[in-house]
Short mmCIF file of C-alpha atoms in Angstrom, two decimals:
data_model
loop_
_atom_site.label_atom_id
_atom_site.label_comp_id
_atom_site.label_asym_id
_atom_site.label_seq_id
_atom_site.Cartn_x
_atom_site.Cartn_y
_atom_site.Cartn_z
CA UNK A 1 101.84 76.28 86.02
CA UNK A 2 104.62 74.63 87.95
CA UNK A 3 105.99 77.45 90.08
CA UNK A 4 106.56 76.69 93.70
CA UNK A 5 107.41 79.06 96.51
CA UNK A 6 105.70 82.36 97.24
CA UNK A 7 101.94 82.32 97.33
CA UNK A 8 101.54 85.81 95.93
CA UNK A 9 101.29 86.29 92.22
CA UNK A 10 103.18 89.04 90.48
CA UNK A 11 100.92 91.87 89.41
CA UNK A 12 102.16 92.35 85.87
CA UNK A 13 99.15 94.34 84.70
CA UNK A 14 100.27 97.84 83.88
CA UNK A 15 97.33 100.05 83.11
CA UNK A 16 98.51 102.83 85.28
CA UNK A 17 96.41 105.20 84.31
CA UNK A 18 97.45 102.40 82.35
CA UNK A 19 99.03 79.77 78.39
CA UNK A 20 94.27 75.66 69.86
CA UNK A 21 91.75 74.22 68.11
CA UNK A 22 90.84 71.51 70.52
CA UNK A 23 90.90 67.83 69.84
CA UNK A 24 92.35 65.35 72.26
CA UNK A 25 95.61 63.78 71.06
CA UNK A 26 94.57 60.84 69.02
CA UNK A 27 91.27 62.06 68.02
CA UNK A 28 76.28 102.90 91.77
CA UNK A 29 79.00 103.62 94.54
CA UNK A 30 79.10 101.25 97.42
CA UNK A 31 79.36 101.82 101.14
CA UNK A 32 82.71 103.20 102.24
CA UNK A 33 83.36 100.32 104.65
CA UNK A 34 83.85 97.01 102.87
CA UNK A 35 82.73 93.77 104.44
CA UNK A 36 84.09 90.27 104.03
CA UNK A 37 81.08 89.04 102.10
CA UNK A 38 80.00 90.20 98.68
CA UNK A 39 76.30 91.05 98.73
CA UNK A 40 75.86 90.55 95.02
CA UNK A 41 77.19 87.03 95.00
CA UNK A 42 76.68 83.81 96.89
CA UNK A 43 78.85 80.73 96.72
CA UNK A 44 77.95 78.57 93.76
CA UNK A 45 80.00 75.46 94.44
CA UNK A 46 77.76 72.71 93.13
CA UNK A 47 76.67 69.59 94.96
CA UNK A 48 78.06 67.52 92.12
CA UNK A 49 81.61 68.69 92.78
CA UNK A 50 84.20 66.03 93.51
CA UNK A 51 85.40 65.67 97.09
CA UNK A 52 89.00 64.68 96.50
CA UNK A 53 91.70 65.20 93.94
CA UNK A 54 92.64 61.54 94.19
CA UNK A 55 89.83 60.78 91.75
CA UNK A 56 91.29 63.20 89.23
CA UNK A 57 95.06 62.75 89.51
CA UNK A 58 96.94 62.81 86.24
CA UNK A 59 98.67 59.60 85.28
CA UNK A 60 101.96 60.22 83.53
CA UNK A 61 102.20 58.79 80.05
CA UNK A 62 104.34 55.66 80.06
CA UNK A 63 105.71 56.50 76.61
CA UNK A 64 108.58 58.84 75.97
CA UNK A 65 107.28 62.10 74.57
CA UNK A 66 109.41 61.70 71.43
CA UNK A 67 107.50 58.52 70.63
CA UNK A 68 104.18 60.35 70.51
CA UNK A 69 105.08 63.90 69.47
CA UNK A 70 107.41 65.30 66.85
CA UNK A 71 109.67 67.87 68.49
CA UNK A 72 112.15 68.32 65.62
CA UNK A 73 110.50 71.50 64.35
CA UNK A 74 109.38 72.79 67.73
CA UNK A 75 109.10 76.56 68.11
CA UNK A 76 109.38 78.35 71.43
CA UNK A 77 106.22 80.27 72.27
CA UNK A 78 107.43 81.73 75.55
CA UNK A 79 109.68 81.41 78.56
CA UNK A 80 109.19 82.25 82.21
CA UNK A 81 110.36 81.50 85.71
CA UNK A 82 108.19 78.39 85.73
CA UNK A 83 109.47 76.89 82.47
CA UNK A 84 109.09 77.21 78.74
CA UNK A 85 106.23 76.70 76.29
CA UNK A 86 106.86 75.40 72.80
CA UNK A 87 104.99 73.78 69.94
CA UNK A 88 104.80 70.06 69.25
CA UNK A 89 103.05 67.92 66.64
CA UNK A 90 101.14 64.77 67.43
CA UNK A 91 102.62 62.14 65.13
CA UNK A 92 99.46 60.14 64.58
CA UNK A 93 97.23 63.10 63.71
CA UNK A 94 99.68 65.85 62.67
CA UNK A 95 97.80 68.22 64.99
CA UNK A 96 99.73 70.96 66.75
CA UNK A 97 99.75 71.38 70.52
CA UNK A 98 101.48 73.51 73.11
CA UNK A 99 104.00 71.76 75.36
CA UNK A 100 104.91 73.30 78.68
CA UNK A 101 108.19 72.00 80.06
CA UNK A 102 108.80 72.38 83.79
CA UNK A 103 112.06 71.43 85.48
CA UNK A 104 111.49 69.14 88.45
CA UNK A 105 115.18 68.94 89.34
CA UNK A 106 115.47 69.45 93.08
CA UNK A 107 111.74 70.06 93.41
CA UNK A 108 110.52 69.31 96.92
CA UNK A 109 107.91 66.59 97.35
CA UNK A 110 105.21 69.06 98.40
CA UNK A 111 105.94 71.27 95.39
CA UNK A 112 105.69 68.28 93.08
CA UNK A 113 102.38 67.39 94.70
CA UNK A 114 101.13 70.94 94.13
CA UNK A 115 102.20 70.75 90.49
CA UNK A 116 100.40 67.46 89.96
CA UNK A 117 97.33 68.89 91.69
CA UNK A 118 97.35 71.89 89.39
CA UNK A 119 97.58 69.68 86.33
CA UNK A 120 94.81 67.49 87.70
CA UNK A 121 92.56 70.52 88.12
CA UNK A 122 93.05 71.69 84.57
CA UNK A 123 92.82 68.22 83.05
CA UNK A 124 89.40 67.56 84.57
CA UNK A 125 87.92 70.82 83.26
CA UNK A 126 86.35 70.78 79.81
CA UNK A 127 84.97 74.15 78.78
CA UNK A 128 85.37 76.28 75.62
CA UNK A 129 86.75 79.16 77.68
CA UNK A 130 89.33 77.17 79.63
CA UNK A 131 92.62 75.99 78.13
CA UNK A 132 92.56 72.20 77.98
CA UNK A 133 95.33 69.99 79.34
CA UNK A 134 95.48 66.58 77.69
CA UNK A 135 98.36 64.55 79.04
CA UNK A 136 101.76 64.68 80.70
CA UNK A 137 105.12 63.02 80.17
CA UNK A 138 107.78 62.77 82.85
CA UNK A 139 111.36 62.70 81.63
CA UNK A 140 113.16 61.08 84.52
CA UNK A 141 116.56 61.30 82.83
CA UNK A 142 116.42 65.07 82.36
CA UNK A 143 114.17 65.68 85.38
CA UNK A 144 111.53 67.48 83.36
CA UNK A 145 107.76 67.32 83.18
CA UNK A 146 106.12 67.94 79.82
CA UNK A 147 102.48 69.09 79.85
CA UNK A 148 100.53 68.84 76.59
CA UNK A 149 97.88 71.53 76.18
CA UNK A 150 95.76 73.02 73.45
CA UNK A 151 97.72 75.64 71.59
CA UNK A 152 96.63 79.25 71.79
CA UNK A 153 98.46 81.84 69.73
CA UNK A 154 96.45 85.03 70.23
CA UNK A 155 98.25 86.41 73.25
CA UNK A 156 96.89 87.56 76.59
CA UNK A 157 93.90 89.84 77.14
CA UNK A 158 96.17 92.19 79.09
CA UNK A 159 98.34 92.60 75.98
CA UNK A 160 95.38 93.50 73.79
CA UNK A 161 94.37 96.10 76.35
CA UNK A 162 97.40 98.12 75.22
CA UNK A 163 95.46 99.06 72.10
CA UNK A 164 92.40 99.88 74.23
CA UNK A 165 94.07 102.10 76.82
CA UNK A 166 90.77 103.76 77.72
CA UNK A 167 88.83 100.50 77.76
CA UNK A 168 86.60 98.62 75.37
CA UNK A 169 83.14 99.67 74.31
CA UNK A 170 80.37 98.22 76.45
CA UNK A 171 79.33 95.66 73.84
CA UNK A 172 82.84 94.24 73.48
CA UNK A 173 83.40 94.33 77.24
CA UNK A 174 80.10 92.51 77.80
CA UNK A 175 81.15 89.73 75.41
CA UNK A 176 84.49 89.31 77.19
CA UNK A 177 82.81 89.30 80.59
CA UNK A 178 80.28 86.69 79.43
CA UNK A 179 83.12 84.36 78.47
CA UNK A 180 85.07 85.09 81.66
CA UNK A 181 82.04 84.51 83.85
CA UNK A 182 81.14 81.34 82.00
CA UNK A 183 84.60 79.86 82.61
CA UNK A 184 84.65 80.90 86.27
CA UNK A 185 81.14 79.64 87.02
CA UNK A 186 81.97 76.35 85.33
CA UNK A 187 85.01 76.00 87.61
CA UNK A 188 82.89 76.69 90.67
CA UNK A 189 80.25 74.19 89.54
CA UNK A 190 83.00 71.57 89.53
CA UNK A 191 84.40 72.60 92.90
CA UNK A 192 87.38 74.57 91.62
CA UNK A 193 88.15 78.07 92.92
CA UNK A 194 90.77 79.72 90.67
CA UNK A 195 92.02 82.39 93.11
CA UNK A 196 94.09 84.26 90.52
CA UNK A 197 91.54 85.68 88.08
CA UNK A 198 93.10 88.60 86.19
CA UNK A 199 93.52 90.01 82.69
CA UNK A 200 96.89 88.26 82.39
CA UNK A 201 95.28 84.85 82.87
CA UNK A 202 92.89 85.08 79.93
CA UNK A 203 94.42 84.34 76.53
CA UNK A 204 93.07 84.22 73.00
CA UNK A 205 92.82 81.08 70.92
CA UNK A 206 94.27 82.85 67.89
CA UNK A 207 95.05 86.33 66.62
CA UNK A 208 91.56 86.99 65.25
CA UNK A 209 89.78 89.92 66.90
CA UNK A 210 86.81 87.66 67.71
CA UNK A 211 88.90 84.66 68.83
CA UNK A 212 87.75 82.55 71.75
CA UNK A 213 88.96 83.67 75.18
CA UNK A 214 90.53 81.05 77.45
CA UNK A 215 91.25 80.96 81.19
CA UNK A 216 94.71 79.69 82.15
CA UNK A 217 97.05 79.21 85.13
CA UNK A 218 95.50 77.14 87.90
CA UNK A 219 98.61 77.35 90.10
CA UNK A 220 96.66 78.92 92.98
CA UNK A 221 93.46 76.91 92.45
CA UNK A 222 91.76 75.17 95.35
CA UNK A 223 89.44 72.18 95.13
CA UNK A 224 86.44 72.45 97.48
CA UNK A 225 83.15 70.72 98.22
CA UNK A 226 79.68 72.17 98.89
CA UNK A 227 79.49 73.39 102.47
CA UNK A 228 83.21 72.78 102.89
CA UNK A 229 84.71 75.50 100.78
CA UNK A 230 86.44 77.56 103.48
CA UNK A 231 89.92 78.66 102.43
CA UNK A 232 92.54 80.52 104.44
CA UNK A 233 95.60 81.05 102.20
CA UNK A 234 96.30 84.73 101.57
CA UNK A 235 97.21 84.42 97.91
CA UNK A 236 96.52 86.14 94.63
CA UNK A 237 97.56 89.15 92.60
CA UNK A 238 97.30 92.34 94.74
CA UNK A 239 95.18 94.52 92.42
CA UNK A 240 92.59 91.73 92.11
CA UNK A 241 92.51 90.51 95.73
CA UNK A 242 89.26 90.84 97.71
CA UNK A 243 89.24 92.65 101.08
CA UNK A 244 89.19 89.41 103.10
CA UNK A 245 92.52 88.44 101.55
CA UNK A 246 94.19 91.53 103.02
CA UNK A 247 93.58 90.75 106.70
CA UNK A 248 96.59 90.95 109.03
CA UNK A 249 95.69 87.44 110.11
CA UNK A 250 94.50 84.62 107.89
CA UNK A 251 90.76 85.04 107.41
CA UNK A 252 88.21 82.56 106.16
CA UNK A 253 86.87 83.15 102.65
CA UNK A 254 85.08 81.29 99.86
CA UNK A 255 84.64 81.23 96.10
CA UNK A 256 83.32 84.79 96.08
CA UNK A 257 86.93 86.01 95.86
CA UNK A 258 86.86 84.95 92.20
CA UNK A 259 83.81 87.11 91.63
CA UNK A 260 85.52 90.10 93.22
CA UNK A 261 88.44 89.61 90.84
CA UNK A 262 86.04 89.44 87.89
CA UNK A 263 84.60 92.75 89.05
CA UNK A 264 88.10 94.21 88.80
CA UNK A 265 88.47 92.70 85.34
CA UNK A 266 85.16 94.26 84.27
CA UNK A 267 86.13 97.68 85.63
CA UNK A 268 89.42 97.55 83.72
CA UNK A 269 87.81 96.38 80.50
CA UNK A 270 85.46 99.37 80.61
CA UNK A 271 87.92 102.06 81.69
CA UNK A 272 91.47 100.79 81.09
CA UNK A 273 92.34 101.49 84.73
CA UNK A 274 92.34 99.57 87.98
CA UNK A 275 89.59 100.44 90.48
CA UNK A 276 92.07 100.60 93.38
CA UNK A 277 95.68 101.34 92.57
CA UNK A 278 98.68 102.57 94.48
CA UNK A 279 102.38 101.76 94.32
CA UNK A 280 102.52 101.32 98.09
CA UNK A 281 101.18 97.90 99.07
CA UNK A 282 99.74 99.03 102.42
CA UNK A 283 97.93 101.95 100.83
CA UNK A 284 96.55 99.68 98.12
CA UNK A 285 95.25 97.33 100.80
CA UNK A 286 93.62 100.22 102.65
CA UNK A 287 91.94 101.42 99.46
CA UNK A 288 90.59 97.96 98.62
CA UNK A 289 89.27 97.39 102.12
CA UNK A 290 87.81 100.81 102.88
CA UNK A 291 87.43 103.12 99.89
CA UNK A 292 84.18 103.29 97.91
CA UNK A 293 84.17 102.17 94.29
CA UNK A 294 84.40 105.33 92.20
CA UNK A 295 83.74 106.04 88.54
CA UNK A 296 85.77 109.20 87.87
CA UNK A 297 85.57 111.45 84.83
CA UNK A 298 86.42 111.47 82.04
CA UNK A 299 86.91 107.70 81.68
CA UNK A 300 83.46 106.81 82.96
CA UNK A 301 81.43 109.61 81.38
CA UNK A 302 80.70 107.43 78.34
CA UNK A 303 79.77 104.35 80.41
CA UNK A 304 76.11 103.61 81.13
CA UNK A 305 74.69 103.41 84.63
CA UNK A 306 73.81 99.78 83.91
CA UNK A 307 77.46 98.90 83.34
CA UNK A 308 78.50 100.82 86.46
CA UNK A 309 75.86 98.99 88.48
CA UNK A 310 77.17 95.67 87.17
CA UNK A 311 80.69 96.51 88.38
CA UNK A 312 79.32 97.55 91.77
CA UNK A 313 77.24 94.39 92.11
CA UNK A 314 79.86 91.87 91.10
CA UNK A 315 82.62 93.52 93.14
CA UNK A 316 80.86 95.59 95.85
#
């Protein structure tokens, strides 16, 4: 959240062959030639989706953050190119939250608008498998934007995959996919296409093995309306990008790109490997666009035909 610039996400997933208890503050193989539509999925953007972000824009809190949250014992949870994430305590309730701090020093107007749009997207979504954003504070003196979110301490799904290098069992993978699908379909129902679904963008609420899974990072999200959901930006994380996103020229696509990405997630959860992987970007693109989906031995010998069919259907 809060990065401007390049519209291609970094593919940090490395399986080569291998951002909190919530309460608002204050209370079978496929054909070898891939097409640009996914036969197993049709757009599910609901008629009840909003038509403009203007109805959902986040209003900055007029208070200084120090007036509402105690930052004296704040602990850093992580740092990245887009800012830092630390803990904070709501003074009135003593509840702990995550605070993402993004520098807006020198940020171009369009980048600031994109940041506000991203926050607006996440603030309007209310689902058990999506990290909740509650409020924002703009520090004009230090040129920083503070984003208050539910705090999740269990780490990313991609990190837990390191202890499941050959994939999860089908039962565990099915549970994770149910949560991932639920979050994604909820977004689509509300007119939000995530466009960067990947293992890295699902985190756990806490360190418990059965902790709730949460979708994060709406930096590439697009807000669309029923019948008007055409998108053209060629963005995403390479290993999870659908064929239509690899065209030499910008090509029209819709919310089905999220379902393709979920198919990649499912494949990796079951096998520990990416379905199409190559260090060379052009070769990876060729594989995604033209190669059939394969289930090679020995990784897939233990996987049922039903699970394989699911992968083929969701990401044909």
